[in-house]
PDB file of C-alpha atoms in Angstrom:
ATOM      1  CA  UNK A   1       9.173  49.044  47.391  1.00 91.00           C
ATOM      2  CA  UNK A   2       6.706  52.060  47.307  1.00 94.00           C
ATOM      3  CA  UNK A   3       3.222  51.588  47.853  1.00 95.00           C
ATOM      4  CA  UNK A   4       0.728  54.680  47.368  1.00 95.00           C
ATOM      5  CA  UNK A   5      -2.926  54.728  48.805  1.00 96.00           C
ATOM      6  CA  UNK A   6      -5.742  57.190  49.351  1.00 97.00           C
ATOM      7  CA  UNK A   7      -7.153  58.323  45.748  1.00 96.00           C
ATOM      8  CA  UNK A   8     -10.510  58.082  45.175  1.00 97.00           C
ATOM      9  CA  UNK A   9     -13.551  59.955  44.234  1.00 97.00           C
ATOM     10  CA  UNK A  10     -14.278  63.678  45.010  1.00 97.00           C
ATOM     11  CA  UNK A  11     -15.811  66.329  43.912  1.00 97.00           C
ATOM     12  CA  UNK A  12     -14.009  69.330  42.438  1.00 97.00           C
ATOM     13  CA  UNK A  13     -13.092  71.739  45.519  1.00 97.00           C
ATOM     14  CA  UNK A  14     -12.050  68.568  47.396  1.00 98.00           C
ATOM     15  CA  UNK A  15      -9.268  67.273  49.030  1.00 98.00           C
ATOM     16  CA  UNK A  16      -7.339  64.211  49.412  1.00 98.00           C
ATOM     17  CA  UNK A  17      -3.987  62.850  50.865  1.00 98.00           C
ATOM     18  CA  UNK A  18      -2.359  60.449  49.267  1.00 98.00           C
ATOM     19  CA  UNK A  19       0.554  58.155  51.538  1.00 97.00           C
ATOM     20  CA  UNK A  20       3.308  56.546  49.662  1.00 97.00           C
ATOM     21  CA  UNK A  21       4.564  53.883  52.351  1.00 96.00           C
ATOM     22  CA  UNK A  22       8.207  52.793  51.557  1.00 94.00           C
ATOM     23  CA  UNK A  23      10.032  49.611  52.994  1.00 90.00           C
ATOM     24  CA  UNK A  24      13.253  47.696  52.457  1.00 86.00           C
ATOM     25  CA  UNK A  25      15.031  51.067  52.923  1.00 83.00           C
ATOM     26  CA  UNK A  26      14.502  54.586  54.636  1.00 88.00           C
ATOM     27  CA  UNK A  27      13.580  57.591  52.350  1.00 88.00           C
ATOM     28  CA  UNK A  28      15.231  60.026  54.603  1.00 88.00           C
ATOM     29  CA  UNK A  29      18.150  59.910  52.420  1.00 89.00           C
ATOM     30  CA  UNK A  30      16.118  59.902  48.889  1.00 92.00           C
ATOM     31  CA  UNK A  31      14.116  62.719  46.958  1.00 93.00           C
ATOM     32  CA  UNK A  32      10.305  62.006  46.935  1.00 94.00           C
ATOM     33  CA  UNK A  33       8.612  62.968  43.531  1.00 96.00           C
ATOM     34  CA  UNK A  34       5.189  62.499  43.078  1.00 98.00           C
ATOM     35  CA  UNK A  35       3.667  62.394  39.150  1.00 98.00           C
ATOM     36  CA  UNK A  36       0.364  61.766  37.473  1.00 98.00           C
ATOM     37  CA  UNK A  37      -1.306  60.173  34.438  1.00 98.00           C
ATOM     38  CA  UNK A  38      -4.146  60.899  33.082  1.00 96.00           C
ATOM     39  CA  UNK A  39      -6.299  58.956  30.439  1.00 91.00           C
ATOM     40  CA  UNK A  40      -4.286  59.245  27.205  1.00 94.00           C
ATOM     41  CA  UNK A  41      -2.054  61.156  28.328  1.00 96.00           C
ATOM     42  CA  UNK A  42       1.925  61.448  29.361  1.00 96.00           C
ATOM     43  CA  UNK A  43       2.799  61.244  32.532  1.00 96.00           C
ATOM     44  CA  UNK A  44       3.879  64.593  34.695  1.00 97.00           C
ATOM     45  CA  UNK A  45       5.542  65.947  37.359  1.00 97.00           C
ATOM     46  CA  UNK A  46       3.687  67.480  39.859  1.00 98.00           C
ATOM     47  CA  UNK A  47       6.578  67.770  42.507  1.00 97.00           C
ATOM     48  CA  UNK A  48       9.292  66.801  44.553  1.00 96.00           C
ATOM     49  CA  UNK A  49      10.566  66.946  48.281  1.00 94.00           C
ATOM     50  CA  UNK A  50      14.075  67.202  48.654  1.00 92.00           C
ATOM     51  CA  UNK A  51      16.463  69.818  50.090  1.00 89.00           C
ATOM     52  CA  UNK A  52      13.792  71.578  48.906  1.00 93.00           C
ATOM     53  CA  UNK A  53      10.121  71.535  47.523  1.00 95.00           C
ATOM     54  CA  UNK A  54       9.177  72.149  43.879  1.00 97.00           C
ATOM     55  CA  UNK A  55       5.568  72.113  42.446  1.00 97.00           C
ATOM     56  CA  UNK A  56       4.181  72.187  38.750  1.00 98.00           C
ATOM     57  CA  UNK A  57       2.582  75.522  37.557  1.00 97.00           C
ATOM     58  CA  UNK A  58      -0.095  73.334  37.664  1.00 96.00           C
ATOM     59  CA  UNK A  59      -0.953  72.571  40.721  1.00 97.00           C
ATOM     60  CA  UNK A  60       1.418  74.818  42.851  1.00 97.00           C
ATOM     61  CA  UNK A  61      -0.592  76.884  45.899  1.00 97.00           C
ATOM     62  CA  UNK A  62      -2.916  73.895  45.847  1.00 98.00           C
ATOM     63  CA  UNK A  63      -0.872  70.490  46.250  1.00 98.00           C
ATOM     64  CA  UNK A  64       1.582  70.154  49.396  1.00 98.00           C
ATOM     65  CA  UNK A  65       4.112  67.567  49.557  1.00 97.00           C
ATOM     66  CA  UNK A  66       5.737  66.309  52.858  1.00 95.00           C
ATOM     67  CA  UNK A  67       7.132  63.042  54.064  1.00 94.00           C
ATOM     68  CA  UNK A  68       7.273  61.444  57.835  1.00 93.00           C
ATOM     69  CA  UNK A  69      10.568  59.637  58.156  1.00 89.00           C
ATOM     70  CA  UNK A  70      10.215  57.723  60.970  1.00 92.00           C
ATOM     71  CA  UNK A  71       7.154  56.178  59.415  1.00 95.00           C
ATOM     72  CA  UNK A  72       9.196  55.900  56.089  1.00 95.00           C
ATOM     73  CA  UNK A  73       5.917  57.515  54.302  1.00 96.00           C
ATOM     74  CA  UNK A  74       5.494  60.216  52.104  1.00 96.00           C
ATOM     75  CA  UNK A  75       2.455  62.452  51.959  1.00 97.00           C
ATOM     76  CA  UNK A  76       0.735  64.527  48.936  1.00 98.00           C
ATOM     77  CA  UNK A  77      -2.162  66.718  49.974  1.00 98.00           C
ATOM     78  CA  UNK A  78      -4.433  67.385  47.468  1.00 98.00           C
ATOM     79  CA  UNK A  79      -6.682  70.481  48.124  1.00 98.00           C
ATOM     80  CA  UNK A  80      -9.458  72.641  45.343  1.00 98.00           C
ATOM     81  CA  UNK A  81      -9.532  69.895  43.299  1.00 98.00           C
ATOM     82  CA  UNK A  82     -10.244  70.322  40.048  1.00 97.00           C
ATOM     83  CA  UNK A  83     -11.409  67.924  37.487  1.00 96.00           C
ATOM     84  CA  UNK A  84      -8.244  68.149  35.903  1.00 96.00           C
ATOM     85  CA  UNK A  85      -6.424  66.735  38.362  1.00 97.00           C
ATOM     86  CA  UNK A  86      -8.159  63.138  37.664  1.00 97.00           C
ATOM     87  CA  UNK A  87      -5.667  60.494  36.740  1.00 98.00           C
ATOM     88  CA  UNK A  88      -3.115  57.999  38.965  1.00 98.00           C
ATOM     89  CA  UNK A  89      -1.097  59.556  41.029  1.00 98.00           C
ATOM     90  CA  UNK A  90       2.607  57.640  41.490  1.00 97.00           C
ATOM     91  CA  UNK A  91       5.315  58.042  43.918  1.00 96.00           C
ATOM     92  CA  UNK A  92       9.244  57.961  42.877  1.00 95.00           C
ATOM     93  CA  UNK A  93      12.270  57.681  44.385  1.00 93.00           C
ATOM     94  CA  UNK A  94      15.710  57.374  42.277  1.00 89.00           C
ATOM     95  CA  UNK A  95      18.484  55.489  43.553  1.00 86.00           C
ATOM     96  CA  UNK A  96      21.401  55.904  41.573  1.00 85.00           C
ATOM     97  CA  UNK A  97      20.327  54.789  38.535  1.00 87.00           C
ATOM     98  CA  UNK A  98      17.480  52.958  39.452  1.00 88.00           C
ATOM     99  CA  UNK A  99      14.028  54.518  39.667  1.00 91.00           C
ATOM    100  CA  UNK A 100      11.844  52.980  41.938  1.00 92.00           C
ATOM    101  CA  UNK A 101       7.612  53.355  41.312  1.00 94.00           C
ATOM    102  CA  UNK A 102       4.692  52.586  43.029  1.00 92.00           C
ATOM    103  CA  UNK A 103       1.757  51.017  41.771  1.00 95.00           C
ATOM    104  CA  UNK A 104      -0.136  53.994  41.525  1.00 96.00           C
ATOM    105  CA  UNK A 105      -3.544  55.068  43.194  1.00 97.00           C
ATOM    106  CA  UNK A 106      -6.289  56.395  41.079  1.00 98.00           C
ATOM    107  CA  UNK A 107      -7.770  59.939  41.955  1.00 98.00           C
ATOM    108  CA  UNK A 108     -10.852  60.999  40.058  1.00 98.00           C
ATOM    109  CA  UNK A 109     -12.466  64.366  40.307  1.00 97.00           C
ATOM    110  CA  UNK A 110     -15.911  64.581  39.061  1.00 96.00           C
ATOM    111  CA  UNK A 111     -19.657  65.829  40.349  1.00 94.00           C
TER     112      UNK A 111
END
């Protein structure tokens, strides 16, 4: 089970850091992605953690993924916010051919 927390309001130029918070089994040995959805929209990739890390176009220099595995949480940090960047945010992690999603954490950007 993933579990994300921290969106919110703020105003563009902002920051935020959204946790996803995994139990029933460690993410040390998974990939993290992170993707959004906004109103009316698909939903995107914004990144991933895993031997490496990989960013959209979008939102690369500004977004920073990490993960703590001995609190089994992973961590996207959100900074120059843009208003753009409103929609949920969701954690993923695939295991074999299961995908596993959190319930998703709202982040709005707005004045």
């Amino acid at each position: 089970q993933l579990v994300e927390s921290g969106g919110g309001l703020v105003q563009p130029g902002g920051s935020l850091r959204l946790s996803c918070a995994a139990s029933g089994r460690s993410i040390r040995f998974y990939a993290m992605a992170w993707y959004r959805q906004a109103p009316g929209k698909q939903r995107e990739w914004v990144g991933i953690s895993a031997s490496s890390t990989n960013y959209a176009e979008s939102v690369k220099g500004r977004f920073t993924i990490s993960r703590d595995n001995a609190k089994n949480t992973g961590y996207l940090q959100m900074n120059s916010l843009k208003p753009e960047d409103t929609a949920v945010y969701y954690c993923n992690i695939n295991i074999g051919t299961a995908a596993i999603w959190g319930q998703g954490t709202q982040v709005t950007v707005s004045s």
